[in-house]
Short mmCIF file of C-alpha atoms in Angstrom, two decimals:
data_model
loop_
_atom_site.label_atom_id
_atom_site.label_comp_id
_atom_site.label_asym_id
_atom_site.label_seq_id
_atom_site.Cartn_x
_atom_site.Cartn_y
_atom_site.Cartn_z
CA UNK X 237 4.06 -10.85 -15.09
CA UNK X 238 4.28 -7.52 -12.99
CA UNK X 239 6.71 -7.31 -10.28
CA UNK X 240 5.73 -9.20 -7.10
CA UNK X 241 3.85 -7.09 -4.36
CA UNK X 242 6.25 -5.94 -1.35
CA UNK X 243 3.67 -7.70 0.87
CA UNK X 244 4.39 -11.10 -1.08
CA UNK X 245 8.05 -10.89 -1.09
CA UNK X 246 8.00 -9.87 2.80
CA UNK X 247 5.94 -13.11 3.53
CA UNK X 248 8.20 -15.37 1.16
CA UNK X 249 11.41 -13.82 3.13
CA UNK X 250 9.98 -15.47 6.42
CA UNK X 251 9.20 -18.75 4.98
CA UNK X 252 5.80 -18.53 2.97
CA UNK X 253 5.84 -20.80 0.18
CA UNK X 254 6.34 -19.47 -3.48
CA UNK X 255 4.07 -20.27 -6.21
CA UNK X 256 5.26 -21.83 -9.52
CA UNK X 257 4.19 -18.29 -11.30
CA UNK X 258 6.10 -16.41 -8.60
CA UNK X 259 9.31 -18.80 -8.67
CA UNK X 260 9.46 -18.24 -12.49
CA UNK X 261 9.16 -14.47 -12.11
CA UNK X 262 11.95 -14.74 -9.41
CA UNK X 263 14.27 -16.41 -11.82
CA UNK X 264 13.61 -14.04 -14.57
CA UNK X 265 13.64 -10.71 -12.69
CA UNK X 266 16.94 -9.44 -11.00
CA UNK X 267 15.10 -6.65 -9.03
CA UNK X 268 12.60 -8.88 -7.40
CA UNK X 269 15.16 -11.41 -6.56
CA UNK X 270 17.62 -8.75 -5.15
CA UNK X 271 14.60 -7.46 -2.94
CA UNK X 272 13.62 -10.92 -1.85
CA UNK X 273 17.26 -11.71 -0.79
CA UNK X 274 17.64 -8.27 1.15
CA UNK X 275 14.39 -9.05 3.01
CA UNK X 276 15.56 -12.57 3.82
CA UNK X 277 18.81 -11.05 5.33
CA UNK X 278 16.62 -8.88 7.75
CA UNK X 279 14.62 -11.76 8.59
CA UNK X 280 18.03 -13.66 9.31
CA UNK X 281 19.29 -10.75 11.38
CA UNK X 282 16.06 -10.82 13.69
CA UNK X 283 16.32 -14.65 14.07
CA UNK X 284 19.97 -14.25 15.06
CA UNK X 285 18.70 -12.57 18.12
CA UNK X 286 16.54 -15.47 19.25
CA UNK X 287 18.83 -16.17 22.43
CA UNK X 288 18.62 -12.78 23.62
CA UNK X 289 16.11 -11.55 25.97
CA UNK X 290 13.88 -9.04 24.29
CA UNK X 291 11.12 -6.69 24.96
CA UNK X 292 8.10 -5.70 22.66
CA UNK X 293 8.79 -2.09 21.00
CA UNK X 294 7.06 0.73 23.01
CA UNK X 295 3.11 1.08 22.27
CA UNK X 296 3.87 4.07 20.21
CA UNK X 297 6.17 2.43 18.00
CA UNK X 298 3.93 -0.33 17.39
CA UNK X 299 0.90 1.83 16.82
CA UNK X 300 3.00 3.36 13.89
CA UNK X 301 4.05 -0.26 12.71
CA UNK X 302 0.24 -1.39 12.68
CA UNK X 303 -0.99 1.83 11.00
CA UNK X 304 1.65 1.36 8.17
CA UNK X 305 0.92 -2.38 7.78
CA UNK X 306 -2.89 -2.02 8.05
CA UNK X 307 -3.04 -4.58 11.02
CA UNK X 308 -6.14 -5.33 12.76
CA UNK X 309 -6.56 -4.11 16.29
CA UNK X 310 -6.20 -7.52 18.06
CA UNK X 311 -2.65 -8.01 16.34
CA UNK X 312 -0.13 -7.07 19.08
CA UNK X 313 3.51 -7.89 20.01
CA UNK X 314 3.83 -11.03 22.08
CA UNK X 315 5.44 -11.02 25.69
CA UNK X 316 9.04 -10.54 26.16
CA UNK X 317 10.90 -13.16 24.45
CA UNK X 318 12.66 -14.12 21.15
CA UNK X 319 10.75 -13.91 17.93
CA UNK X 320 11.04 -17.26 16.10
CA UNK X 321 9.54 -18.06 12.76
CA UNK X 322 9.38 -21.76 11.66
CA UNK X 323 8.93 -21.78 7.89
CA UNK X 324 8.27 -25.11 5.90
CA UNK X 325 6.62 -26.88 8.85
CA UNK X 326 3.52 -27.32 7.24
CA UNK X 327 1.68 -24.55 9.23
CA UNK X 328 4.46 -21.89 9.17
CA UNK X 329 3.56 -20.82 12.61
CA UNK X 330 5.38 -17.86 14.11
CA UNK X 331 6.00 -17.63 17.87
CA UNK X 332 6.94 -14.78 20.20
CA UNK X 333 8.53 -16.39 23.54
CA UNK X 334 7.29 -19.85 22.71
CA UNK X 335 3.42 -18.92 22.46
CA UNK X 336 1.75 -19.45 19.25
CA UNK X 337 0.37 -16.75 17.41
CA UNK X 338 -3.11 -17.79 16.21
CA UNK X 339 -5.32 -16.02 13.63
CA UNK X 340 -3.89 -12.95 11.40
CA UNK X 341 -0.79 -15.06 11.00
CA UNK X 342 -0.07 -13.62 7.63
CA UNK X 343 -0.04 -10.00 9.00
CA UNK X 344 1.99 -10.89 11.90
CA UNK X 345 4.66 -12.54 9.78
CA UNK X 346 4.49 -9.25 7.68
CA UNK X 347 5.23 -7.44 10.92
CA UNK X 348 8.20 -9.61 11.31
CA UNK X 349 9.46 -9.20 7.91
CA UNK X 350 9.12 -5.35 8.01
CA UNK X 351 12.17 -5.41 10.31
CA UNK X 352 11.95 -6.66 13.99
CA UNK X 353 15.56 -6.62 14.58
CA UNK X 354 17.67 -7.08 17.79
CA UNK X 355 19.60 -3.95 19.19
CA UNK X 356 21.81 -3.42 22.21
CA UNK X 357 20.53 -0.61 24.37
CA UNK X 358 22.23 -0.12 27.70
CA UNK X 359 23.63 -3.46 27.86
CA UNK X 360 20.31 -4.99 27.47
CA UNK X 361 18.47 -5.85 24.16
CA UNK X 362 15.20 -4.80 22.90
CA UNK X 363 13.14 -5.38 19.77
CA UNK X 364 13.35 -2.21 17.36
CA UNK X 365 10.82 -1.84 14.73
CA UNK X 366 12.21 -1.04 11.32
CA UNK X 367 9.13 0.12 9.10
CA UNK X 368 8.89 -0.84 5.56
CA UNK X 369 11.60 1.05 3.26
CA UNK X 370 10.91 4.85 3.16
CA UNK X 371 11.12 4.96 -0.90
CA UNK X 372 8.34 3.56 -2.95
CA UNK X 373 8.91 2.56 -6.74
CA UNK X 374 6.47 4.91 -8.55
CA UNK X 375 7.67 4.67 -12.22
CA UNK X 376 9.61 2.14 -14.20
CA UNK X 377 11.32 2.22 -17.62
CA UNK X 378 12.89 -0.46 -20.08
CA UNK X 379 16.05 0.71 -21.52
CA UNK X 380 16.45 -0.18 -25.24
CA UNK X 381 19.63 0.09 -27.15
CA UNK X 382 20.27 2.78 -29.81
CA UNK X 383 21.84 1.97 -33.19
CA UNK X 384 25.34 0.78 -32.73
CA UNK X 385 25.05 -0.44 -29.51
CA UNK X 386 24.36 -4.04 -28.18
CA UNK X 387 23.00 -3.18 -24.71
CA UNK X 388 19.97 -3.24 -22.48
CA UNK X 389 18.90 -1.96 -19.40
CA UNK X 390 16.19 -0.81 -16.92
CA UNK X 391 15.33 2.12 -14.79
CA UNK X 392 13.07 2.98 -11.72
CA UNK X 393 12.04 5.92 -10.06
CA UNK X 394 11.92 5.83 -6.26
CA UNK X 395 9.81 8.32 -4.21
CA UNK X 396 10.49 8.91 -0.55
CA UNK X 397 7.97 9.92 2.10
CA UNK X 398 9.42 13.29 2.17
CA UNK X 399 8.95 13.73 -1.27
CA UNK X 400 12.50 13.16 -2.56
CA UNK X 401 13.07 11.28 -5.88
CA UNK X 402 15.95 9.09 -6.84
CA UNK X 403 16.18 7.47 -10.17
CA UNK X 404 18.03 4.00 -10.40
CA UNK X 405 19.48 3.14 -13.54
CA UNK X 406 20.98 -0.16 -14.48
CA UNK X 407 22.72 -0.99 -17.83
CA UNK X 408 24.40 -4.13 -19.16
CA UNK X 409 28.06 -3.88 -19.45
CA UNK X 410 29.31 -2.17 -22.61
CA UNK X 411 32.87 -1.09 -24.13
CA UNK X 412 33.32 2.51 -24.74
CA UNK X 413 35.98 5.03 -24.70
CA UNK X 414 35.26 7.79 -21.90
CA UNK X 415 32.46 7.27 -19.73
CA UNK X 416 28.49 6.90 -19.37
CA UNK X 417 26.40 9.71 -18.36
CA UNK X 418 22.58 9.61 -17.56
CA UNK X 419 19.98 12.17 -18.50
CA UNK X 420 16.23 13.07 -18.61
CA UNK X 421 14.80 13.91 -21.88
CA UNK X 422 11.51 15.26 -23.07
CA UNK X 423 9.59 13.21 -25.66
CA UNK X 424 11.18 14.77 -28.58
CA UNK X 425 14.56 14.68 -27.24
CA UNK X 426 15.15 18.21 -27.76
CA UNK X 427 15.48 19.43 -24.14
CA UNK X 428 17.43 17.33 -21.36
CA UNK X 429 18.48 17.44 -17.92
CA UNK X 430 21.86 16.11 -16.72
CA UNK X 431 21.67 13.65 -13.83
CA UNK X 432 25.26 12.67 -13.52
CA UNK X 433 27.86 10.12 -14.59
CA UNK X 434 27.03 6.27 -14.23
CA UNK X 435 29.81 4.48 -12.32
CA UNK X 436 29.62 0.93 -13.07
CA UNK X 437 26.39 -1.00 -14.30
CA UNK X 438 24.29 0.58 -11.88
CA UNK X 439 23.75 3.81 -10.22
CA UNK X 440 21.47 6.16 -8.07
CA UNK X 441 20.88 9.62 -9.35
CA UNK X 442 18.93 12.32 -7.13
CA UNK X 443 16.04 14.02 -9.25
CA UNK X 444 16.09 17.79 -8.79
CA UNK X 445 13.32 19.16 -6.76
CA UNK X 446 10.70 20.72 -8.95
CA UNK X 447 11.47 18.85 -12.14
CA UNK X 448 8.23 17.61 -14.01
CA UNK X 449 8.69 14.26 -15.00
CA UNK X 450 5.65 14.36 -17.07
CA UNK X 451 7.53 16.86 -19.12
CA UNK X 452 10.99 15.07 -18.87
CA UNK X 453 10.11 11.23 -18.96
CA UNK X 454 12.72 9.71 -21.03
CA UNK X 455 15.71 8.26 -19.53
CA UNK X 456 18.76 8.24 -21.54
CA UNK X 457 22.33 7.02 -20.99
CA UNK X 458 25.17 8.24 -23.30
CA UNK X 459 28.65 7.73 -23.95
CA UNK X 460 30.80 10.42 -23.29
CA UNK X 461 34.42 11.30 -24.13
CA UNK X 462 36.84 12.88 -21.66
CA UNK X 463 36.79 16.23 -23.58
CA UNK X 464 35.53 18.51 -20.73
CA UNK X 465 32.43 19.38 -22.70
CA UNK X 466 29.32 18.94 -20.36
CA UNK X 467 26.72 18.89 -23.21
CA UNK X 468 25.36 15.48 -24.40
CA UNK X 469 27.78 13.69 -26.90
CA UNK X 470 24.96 12.69 -29.33
CA UNK X 471 25.90 9.13 -28.65
CA UNK X 472 22.98 7.40 -26.70
CA UNK X 473 23.81 3.81 -25.66
CA UNK X 474 20.16 2.92 -24.20
CA UNK X 475 16.80 4.88 -24.04
CA UNK X 476 13.45 4.47 -22.56
CA UNK X 477 10.28 6.20 -21.16
CA UNK X 478 9.33 6.07 -17.64
CA UNK X 479 5.97 4.22 -17.07
CA UNK X 480 4.20 5.52 -13.85
CA UNK X 481 2.44 2.92 -11.78
CA UNK X 482 -1.14 3.16 -11.23
#
């Protein structure tokens, strides 16, 4: 099963039911489970401000939210008042200031999950809109162990709205002398680009601007000795090719 869509994760975060297939996927996929936990934390932050006197986001901000989420023109923030979600009541209604929101319910819940949070401004509280994460996953790779290693991992490429790219690498714990380094290789493993040292089991690495990932699509994690030599040791732990999402 592919990774769960961001819209589905957002709705589950504010109480929408999870299907048995999605539940099985969440139990097996650390990445989706981690994203769902983060969204639930955001929703909890929004609910924590329910006792405050809130005002809707400014029209210009709401228009950007609506455009980003593809909301219908009739979906608008409610009157001043706390945003309250009621998951698991059979209807899962969402209210703003106690008034039920009817129609376009799922999209309103998605707007809540996108990050309506409470912030103090000048001694008062306002609802500030936090749009969806600016970075989108555009490619993924499964990292398989090379001979001599009992390891596994995965990697994914995030692309920001400003065009910046970040490679996230996660590798199961291994025992090696020295440290681990992350590389991008060409398909023949004859040319390579160093991204840096992997500190711990997971790391984030900036991809150099202008680097063609169609030319260097292979993610490689190597075991490196503390010998002062910046070249690849030739001892790769895991390796896998990035597969771009359609």
